[in-house]
Amino acid sequence: MGKGAPMERELDGHGIRTSGTIHWNVTTPRLYEAAILNREGSLARGGPLVVTTVPHTGRSPNDKFIIEEPGCRDAIWWGEVNRPLAPERFSTLHRRMLDHVADRDLFVQDCFVGASPRCRLPIRVITEKAWHSLLARSLFIRPDEVELKNHRPRFTVLCVPSFTAVPERDGVRSGVFILINFAERLILIGGTEYGGEIKKSIFTVMNYLMPREWMALPMHCSANVGPHGDTALFFGLSGTGKTTLSADPKRSLIGDDEHGWDEEGVFNFEGGCYAKVINLSEAMEPEIFACTRRFGTIMENVIIDGETRTVDLDDASLTENTRAFFPIDFIPDAVPSGRGGHPKNLIMLTCDAFGVLPPISRLTPQQALYHFLSGYTAKLAGTEDGMGKEPKAVFSACFGAPFLPLHPSVYAELLREKIDRHSVRCWLVNTGWIGGGYGVGTRIRIDQTRALINAALDGLFEAIPFVTEPFFGLSIPTACPDIPERIFSPRGLWADGERYDEAALFLAGELRENFKQFETLLSHDKRE
C-alpha cells in the first residue's frame, strides 16, 4: 500500500513519514518475493527462507534498556537485567530513527499476543526488512478480517537494523539497542537483525502487563494437552528441549515457548514456533524437522548449499544458535485455539552440564518454587553474543530472567498460588549429561527423556517406589517401562563415584549460593 493511502495516514500517528512504500499486512508469498528481491535471504530446497544475521547471531541482553519514567519506576526490577535509560535519551534517539527511515520502504504487520480474549494485547510491528515482517506474521497471532478492521495497537515495535546508536551520545553500550518504553507503549530495535529481539521484547512487555493488569502468570514455557484434556507445562531455557519435548505426536501442542495462566487455564502468547534446529534429528524430532523443509518457515543462520539449496542442520559454522520460525499449525494436531485447561503437571527442564542430576525426579510444591526461582541449566554456546565455545552453568530466575521486568518474587507468588489451588504435580527433568559431565559423559537420549515424561504425565510412577538422593533432596523413581533401571542411579552411572560426589557437592553449593537472594521467599528448608 503506497503513500497517501488511509493506512499510511494512520502510520502518521507513530510519527513516521516516508517517501518510500508502506507494505501493510502483506501476505507470506509477497513477503517472500520482497525478501528475495531485496537480497535479504535465499530460497532453500523445500521452500524455507534462509536468512543470516551476522554479526549478531544471538540476543544482545546488555543492550536492552527500559525507559525510566514515573509510571514504571517503582515497579521495575532494576539491575543487570533491566537497565534504565532516561526519557530524554529515548526521545532523541527516536527522532533520529524516524529521520533515518524517511526515504525507506517499510513493512507493517498488525497482530495479537495472547490467545485468551481476556489477556490479549494488540500489537503493531514496523520493520525495514521484509523477512522481519514475515517473522511477525508467522510468530504472533494473526487477526481475522473483522479483527483487522478494528485493530488498534497497544504496543508498537519499530525495528530498523540499519540504524545504529552512538553510545557516547545516546547513553547506551554499543550501536545495538533494544529500548522498551512502557509510557509511550513503544519498542525501538536497531543495530541488529537477530529476529529473537522482536519476539523477546514483546514477551518482556507481557511479563510486565499480565501480573499488573490481569493478575495472571506469564511463563517462559511450552505447553501441550493429552487426549483426555490434561494440560502439561514445560519450563526451561534455550536448548533444554521445550519445543522438542512438547511437540509430542501423542499429545496436542498448545505452544512452544511463551504462555499465560489465568483463571480459565493456560493460553499461548503466540501463533507460531521458534525452534532451535542445530543437529535436529528427523528420527527423534520428525514434526519440527518437517517444518525445516516447507514454504513459510524462516531459517535463521542455517547454512545452505549454494548448488542444491539444501540446508545443513549440523553446520554450526555461523552459530550454535540456529533457529526456525514457523506458524504453529505446521505442527500436526496443534491446538487451534491456543488454549488449554489448568495444568495437571508442571515439568522443569534443565540441561545439567555436570551430569549429576537424575533424568527425572518428583518435586514437592516447595521444591518446585525453589527450582523455579533458581532456573538452573547449562547455557550452551551461541544463544547470546559473547558466549564462548564451552557450556557454562547459569541461573536464570523463573527460567527467563532476561525477560522479567518485575521482581521474580511476583511471578513465584503467582505460581505458588496456582500450584496449591490446582494440585499440580511437579517434576524436574535433566535433558543434559549422565555418566559424567560435559566432555566425559553422554547426553541422555531424547527418546528416553520423552518416555520418562510420558510416564509422569500418564501417572505410571504412582505405583513405582521412589528413593531420595542425598545431595539435592530429590525424589527419584526406581523404574519406568522400557527404560534401563541403571539410569535412575546418577552416581552409579559414573566410572568414579567419588568424582560424582565432588561434582554433586559443587553444584549443590552453587544452587545454595545463588538462592541466597530469594531465601526469604521460602521456608527455612527450601527442599521440603
Short mmCIF file of N, CA and C in Angstrom, two decimals, residues 65 104 117 124-125 150 162 212 217 233 281 305 371 379 512 517:
data_model
loop_
_atom_site.label_atom_id
_atom_site.label_comp_id
_atom_site.label_asym_id
_atom_site.label_seq_id
_atom_site.Cartn_x
_atom_site.Cartn_y
_atom_site.Cartn_z
N PHE A 65 17.36 -1.81 27.29
CA PHE A 65 17.10 -0.78 28.31
C PHE A 65 15.60 -0.57 28.45
N ARG A 104 12.62 5.35 3.18
CA ARG A 104 12.73 3.89 3.06
C ARG A 104 11.37 3.22 2.95
N PRO A 117 -8.98 -14.18 25.07
CA PRO A 117 -9.64 -12.90 24.79
C PRO A 117 -9.50 -11.92 25.95
N ARG A 124 1.58 -3.78 16.89
CA ARG A 124 1.96 -3.43 15.52
C ARG A 124 3.47 -3.57 15.41
N VAL A 125 3.93 -4.27 14.38
CA VAL A 125 5.36 -4.46 14.15
C VAL A 125 5.71 -3.78 12.84
N ASN A 150 -10.78 -3.56 13.04
CA ASN A 150 -10.91 -2.86 14.32
C ASN A 150 -9.62 -2.84 15.13
N SER A 162 19.41 -1.17 10.18
CA SER A 162 20.43 -0.33 9.54
C SER A 162 20.72 0.94 10.33
N ARG A 212 0.16 -7.15 36.48
CA ARG A 212 -0.32 -5.85 36.94
C ARG A 212 -1.75 -5.55 36.45
N LEU A 217 -0.41 -15.12 35.37
CA LEU A 217 1.00 -15.50 35.40
C LEU A 217 1.55 -15.67 33.99
N LEU A 233 2.82 -28.30 31.42
CA LEU A 233 3.72 -27.18 31.17
C LEU A 233 5.16 -27.67 31.18
N SER A 281 17.27 -33.86 14.54
CA SER A 281 17.20 -35.23 14.05
C SER A 281 15.82 -35.53 13.48
N ASP A 305 23.46 -25.03 1.05
CA ASP A 305 24.34 -25.41 -0.05
C ASP A 305 24.04 -24.52 -1.26
N HIS A 371 13.27 -24.51 42.55
CA HIS A 371 13.90 -24.69 41.24
C HIS A 371 13.37 -23.70 40.21
N LYS A 379 24.15 -23.07 29.95
CA LYS A 379 24.00 -22.23 28.76
C LYS A 379 25.00 -22.68 27.73
N ARG A 512 22.78 -23.33 46.28
CA ARG A 512 22.54 -22.65 47.56
C ARG A 512 23.02 -21.21 47.50
N GLN A 517 19.61 -14.94 47.40
CA GLN A 517 18.86 -13.72 47.07
C GLN A 517 17.34 -13.91 47.22
#
